[in-house]
Amino acid sequence: INDLPHAMRFGRSPRDFVTLFDDLLTNVLSAEDESVVIDVTAHCHVFGRPSGAWAYEAIVKSVMGRDDVYVATRAEIADYVLKTAG
């Protein structure tokens, strides 16, 4: 999920970005039991400014309190894959 095309190409708001994330997460969690990586991308010249940065805070708050979502860095994901892939 990327703020650049969302805002620059389609002209959507930070609030729409949060809704897009919420809808994506709901659909991913209701799908089959498999691992999915949702990479939320921020650009400082798009929603990285005060008028849009709150959207990232809202997304982080929405997932940090969940027990069915694992939040990790890319390095942590790579370590997990290397350890479990055999």
CSV table of N, CA and C in Angstrom, one decimal:
chain,number,residue,atom,x,y,z
A,1,ILE,N,0.9,-1.2,0.0
A,1,ILE,CA,0.0,0.0,0.0
A,1,ILE,C,0.9,1.2,0.0
A,2,ASN,N,0.7,2.1,-1.0
A,2,ASN,CA,1.7,3.1,-1.3
A,2,ASN,C,1.0,4.5,-1.4
A,3,ASP,N,1.4,5.5,-0.6
A,3,ASP,CA,0.8,6.8,-0.6
A,3,ASP,C,1.0,7.5,-1.9
A,4,LEU,N,2.1,7.3,-2.7
A,4,LEU,CA,2.4,8.1,-3.9
A,4,LEU,C,1.3,8.0,-4.9
A,5,PRO,N,1.0,6.8,-5.5
A,5,PRO,CA,-0.1,6.8,-6.5
A,5,PRO,C,-1.4,7.1,-5.9
A,6,HIS,N,-1.6,6.7,-4.6
A,6,HIS,CA,-2.9,6.9,-4.0
A,6,HIS,C,-3.2,8.4,-4.0
A,7,ALA,N,-2.3,9.2,-3.6
A,7,ALA,CA,-2.5,10.7,-3.5
A,7,ALA,C,-2.2,11.4,-4.8
A,8,MET,N,-1.1,11.2,-5.4
A,8,MET,CA,-0.6,12.0,-6.5
A,8,MET,C,-1.4,11.6,-7.8
A,9,ARG,N,-1.6,10.4,-8.0
A,9,ARG,CA,-2.2,10.0,-9.3
A,9,ARG,C,-3.7,10.0,-9.2
A,10,PHE,N,-4.3,9.6,-8.0
A,10,PHE,CA,-5.7,9.5,-7.9
A,10,PHE,C,-6.3,10.6,-7.0
A,11,GLY,N,-5.5,11.4,-6.4
A,11,GLY,CA,-6.0,12.5,-5.6
A,11,GLY,C,-6.8,12.2,-4.4
A,12,ARG,N,-6.5,11.1,-3.8
A,12,ARG,CA,-7.2,10.6,-2.6
A,12,ARG,C,-6.6,11.2,-1.3
A,13,SER,N,-7.4,11.3,-0.3
A,13,SER,CA,-6.9,11.9,1.0
A,13,SER,C,-6.3,10.9,1.9
A,14,PRO,N,-5.6,11.4,3.0
A,14,PRO,CA,-5.0,10.6,4.0
A,14,PRO,C,-6.1,9.7,4.6
A,15,ARG,N,-7.3,10.2,4.8
A,15,ARG,CA,-8.4,9.5,5.4
A,15,ARG,C,-8.8,8.3,4.5
A,16,ASP,N,-8.8,8.5,3.2
A,16,ASP,CA,-9.0,7.4,2.3
A,16,ASP,C,-7.9,6.4,2.3
A,17,PHE,N,-6.7,6.8,2.6
A,17,PHE,CA,-5.6,5.9,2.7
A,17,PHE,C,-5.8,4.9,3.9
A,18,VAL,N,-6.2,5.5,5.0
A,18,VAL,CA,-6.5,4.7,6.2
A,18,VAL,C,-7.6,3.7,5.9
A,19,THR,N,-8.6,4.1,5.2
A,19,THR,CA,-9.8,3.3,4.9
A,19,THR,C,-9.3,2.2,3.9
A,20,LEU,N,-8.4,2.5,3.0
A,20,LEU,CA,-7.9,1.5,2.1
A,20,LEU,C,-7.1,0.5,2.8
A,21,PHE,N,-6.3,0.9,3.8
A,21,PHE,CA,-5.5,-0.1,4.6
A,21,PHE,C,-6.5,-1.0,5.4
A,22,ASP,N,-7.5,-0.3,6.1
A,22,ASP,CA,-8.4,-1.1,6.9
A,22,ASP,C,-9.1,-2.2,6.1
A,23,ASP,N,-9.6,-1.8,4.9
A,23,ASP,CA,-10.3,-2.7,4.0
A,23,ASP,C,-9.3,-3.9,3.6
A,24,LEU,N,-8.1,-3.5,3.2
A,24,LEU,CA,-7.1,-4.5,2.8
A,24,LEU,C,-6.9,-5.5,4.0
A,25,LEU,N,-6.7,-5.0,5.2
A,25,LEU,CA,-6.4,-5.8,6.3
A,25,LEU,C,-7.6,-6.8,6.6
A,26,THR,N,-8.8,-6.2,6.6
A,26,THR,CA,-10.0,-7.0,6.8
A,26,THR,C,-10.0,-8.2,5.8
A,27,ASN,N,-9.8,-7.9,4.5
A,27,ASN,CA,-9.9,-8.9,3.5
A,27,ASN,C,-8.7,-9.9,3.6
A,28,VAL,N,-7.5,-9.5,3.9
A,28,VAL,CA,-6.4,-10.4,4.1
A,28,VAL,C,-6.7,-11.4,5.3
A,29,LEU,N,-7.2,-10.8,6.4
A,29,LEU,CA,-7.4,-11.6,7.6
A,29,LEU,C,-8.6,-12.6,7.4
A,30,SER,N,-9.5,-12.3,6.5
A,30,SER,CA,-10.7,-13.2,6.3
A,30,SER,C,-10.4,-14.3,5.2
A,31,ALA,N,-9.2,-14.1,4.6
A,31,ALA,CA,-8.8,-15.1,3.5
A,31,ALA,C,-8.2,-16.4,4.2
A,32,GLU,N,-7.8,-17.3,3.4
A,32,GLU,CA,-7.2,-18.5,3.9
A,32,GLU,C,-6.0,-18.2,4.8
A,33,ASP,N,-5.7,-19.2,5.6
A,33,ASP,CA,-4.7,-19.0,6.6
A,33,ASP,C,-3.3,-19.1,5.9
A,34,GLU,N,-2.8,-18.0,5.5
A,34,GLU,CA,-1.4,-18.0,4.9
A,34,GLU,C,-0.8,-16.7,5.3
A,35,SER,N,0.5,-16.6,5.2
A,35,SER,CA,1.3,-15.4,5.5
A,35,SER,C,1.1,-14.4,4.4
A,36,VAL,N,1.0,-13.2,4.7
A,36,VAL,CA,0.9,-12.1,3.8
A,36,VAL,C,1.7,-10.9,4.3
A,37,VAL,N,2.4,-10.3,3.5
A,37,VAL,CA,3.2,-9.1,3.9
A,37,VAL,C,2.5,-7.9,3.3
A,38,ILE,N,2.1,-6.9,4.2
A,38,ILE,CA,1.5,-5.7,3.8
A,38,ILE,C,2.6,-4.6,4.1
A,39,ASP,N,3.1,-4.1,3.0
A,39,ASP,CA,4.2,-3.1,3.2
A,39,ASP,C,3.5,-1.7,3.0
A,40,VAL,N,3.5,-0.9,4.0
A,40,VAL,CA,2.9,0.4,4.0
A,40,VAL,C,4.0,1.4,3.7
A,41,THR,N,4.0,2.0,2.5
A,41,THR,CA,5.1,2.9,2.0
A,41,THR,C,4.7,4.3,2.2
A,42,ALA,N,5.7,5.1,2.8
A,42,ALA,CA,5.5,6.5,3.1
A,42,ALA,C,6.5,7.3,2.3
A,43,HIS,N,6.1,8.4,1.7
A,43,HIS,CA,7.0,9.3,1.0
A,43,HIS,C,6.9,10.6,1.7
A,44,CYS,N,8.0,11.2,2.1
A,44,CYS,CA,8.0,12.4,2.9
A,44,CYS,C,7.3,13.6,2.2
A,45,HIS,N,7.3,13.6,0.8
A,45,HIS,CA,6.7,14.7,0.1
A,45,HIS,C,5.2,14.4,-0.2
A,46,VAL,N,4.7,13.3,0.3
A,46,VAL,CA,3.2,13.0,0.1
A,46,VAL,C,2.5,13.1,1.4
A,47,PHE,N,2.4,12.0,2.1
A,47,PHE,CA,1.7,12.0,3.4
A,47,PHE,C,2.7,12.0,4.5
A,48,GLY,N,3.9,12.2,4.3
A,48,GLY,CA,4.9,12.4,5.3
A,48,GLY,C,4.9,13.8,6.0
A,49,ARG,N,4.1,14.6,5.5
A,49,ARG,CA,4.0,16.0,6.1
A,49,ARG,C,2.8,16.0,7.1
A,50,PRO,N,2.8,17.0,8.0
A,50,PRO,CA,1.8,17.0,9.1
A,50,PRO,C,0.4,16.7,8.6
A,51,SER,N,0.0,17.2,7.5
A,51,SER,CA,-1.4,17.0,7.0
A,51,SER,C,-1.7,15.6,6.7
A,52,GLY,N,-0.7,14.7,6.5
A,52,GLY,CA,-1.0,13.3,6.2
A,52,GLY,C,-0.3,12.3,7.1
A,53,ALA,N,0.7,12.8,7.9
A,53,ALA,CA,1.4,11.9,8.7
A,53,ALA,C,0.5,11.2,9.7
A,54,TRP,N,-0.5,11.8,10.1
A,54,TRP,CA,-1.5,11.2,11.1
A,54,TRP,C,-2.0,9.9,10.6
A,55,ALA,N,-2.1,9.8,9.2
A,55,ALA,CA,-2.7,8.5,8.6
A,55,ALA,C,-1.8,7.3,9.0
A,56,TYR,N,-0.5,7.5,9.0
A,56,TYR,CA,0.4,6.4,9.4
A,56,TYR,C,0.3,6.1,10.8
A,57,GLU,N,0.2,7.1,11.7
A,57,GLU,CA,0.0,6.9,13.1
A,57,GLU,C,-1.3,6.1,13.3
A,58,ALA,N,-2.4,6.4,12.6
A,58,ALA,CA,-3.6,5.7,12.7
A,58,ALA,C,-3.5,4.2,12.3
A,59,ILE,N,-2.7,4.0,11.2
A,59,ILE,CA,-2.5,2.6,10.8
A,59,ILE,C,-1.7,1.8,11.8
A,60,VAL,N,-0.6,2.5,12.3
A,60,VAL,CA,0.2,1.8,13.4
A,60,VAL,C,-0.6,1.5,14.6
A,61,LYS,N,-1.4,2.4,15.1
A,61,LYS,CA,-2.3,2.2,16.2
A,61,LYS,C,-3.3,1.1,16.0
A,62,SER,N,-3.8,1.0,14.8
A,62,SER,CA,-4.8,0.0,14.5
A,62,SER,C,-4.2,-1.4,14.5
A,63,VAL,N,-3.0,-1.6,14.2
A,63,VAL,CA,-2.4,-3.0,14.1
A,63,VAL,C,-1.6,-3.4,15.4
A,64,MET,N,-1.1,-2.4,16.1
A,64,MET,CA,-0.3,-2.7,17.3
A,64,MET,C,-1.0,-3.4,18.4
A,65,GLY,N,-2.3,-3.1,18.5
A,65,GLY,CA,-3.1,-3.7,19.5
A,65,GLY,C,-3.7,-5.1,19.2
A,66,ARG,N,-3.4,-5.6,18.0
A,66,ARG,CA,-4.0,-6.8,17.5
A,66,ARG,C,-3.2,-8.0,17.9
A,67,ASP,N,-3.8,-9.1,18.2
A,67,ASP,CA,-3.0,-10.4,18.4
A,67,ASP,C,-3.0,-11.3,17.2
A,68,ASP,N,-3.7,-10.8,16.1
A,68,ASP,CA,-3.7,-11.6,14.9
A,68,ASP,C,-2.8,-11.0,13.8
A,69,VAL,N,-2.0,-10.0,14.1
A,69,VAL,CA,-1.2,-9.3,13.1
A,69,VAL,C,0.2,-9.3,13.7
A,70,TYR,N,1.2,-9.7,13.0
A,70,TYR,CA,2.6,-9.6,13.4
A,70,TYR,C,3.3,-8.4,12.7
A,71,VAL,N,3.7,-7.4,13.4
A,71,VAL,CA,4.4,-6.3,12.9
A,71,VAL,C,5.9,-6.5,13.0
A,72,ALA,N,6.6,-6.4,11.8
A,72,ALA,CA,8.0,-6.7,11.8
A,72,ALA,C,8.7,-5.8,10.8
A,73,THR,N,10.0,-5.7,11.0
A,73,THR,CA,10.9,-5.0,10.0
A,73,THR,C,11.2,-5.9,8.9
A,74,ARG,N,11.7,-5.4,7.8
A,74,ARG,CA,12.0,-6.3,6.7
A,74,ARG,C,13.1,-7.3,7.1
A,75,ALA,N,14.1,-6.8,7.9
A,75,ALA,CA,15.1,-7.7,8.4
A,75,ALA,C,14.6,-8.8,9.2
A,76,GLU,N,13.6,-8.5,10.1
A,76,GLU,CA,13.0,-9.6,10.9
A,76,GLU,C,12.2,-10.6,10.0
A,77,ILE,N,11.6,-10.1,9.0
A,77,ILE,CA,10.9,-11.0,8.0
A,77,ILE,C,11.9,-11.9,7.3
A,78,ALA,N,13.0,-11.3,6.9
A,78,ALA,CA,14.1,-12.1,6.2
A,78,ALA,C,14.6,-13.1,7.1
A,79,ASP,N,14.9,-12.8,8.3
A,79,ASP,CA,15.4,-13.7,9.3
A,79,ASP,C,14.5,-14.9,9.5
A,80,TYR,N,13.2,-14.6,9.6
A,80,TYR,CA,12.2,-15.6,9.8
A,80,TYR,C,12.1,-16.6,8.6
A,81,VAL,N,12.1,-16.0,7.4
A,81,VAL,CA,12.1,-16.8,6.2
A,81,VAL,C,13.3,-17.7,6.1
A,82,LEU,N,14.5,-17.2,6.4
A,82,LEU,CA,15.7,-18.0,6.3
A,82,LEU,C,15.7,-19.1,7.4
A,83,LYS,N,15.2,-18.8,8.5
A,83,LYS,CA,15.2,-19.9,9.6
A,83,LYS,C,14.2,-21.0,9.3
A,84,THR,N,13.0,-20.6,8.7
A,84,THR,CA,12.0,-21.6,8.5
A,84,THR,C,11.9,-22.2,7.2
A,85,ALA,N,12.6,-21.7,6.2
A,85,ALA,CA,12.6,-22.2,4.8
A,85,ALA,C,13.4,-23.5,4.7
A,86,GLY,N,14.2,-23.8,5.6
A,86,GLY,CA,14.8,-25.0,5.6
A,86,GLY,C,16.3,-25.1,5.3
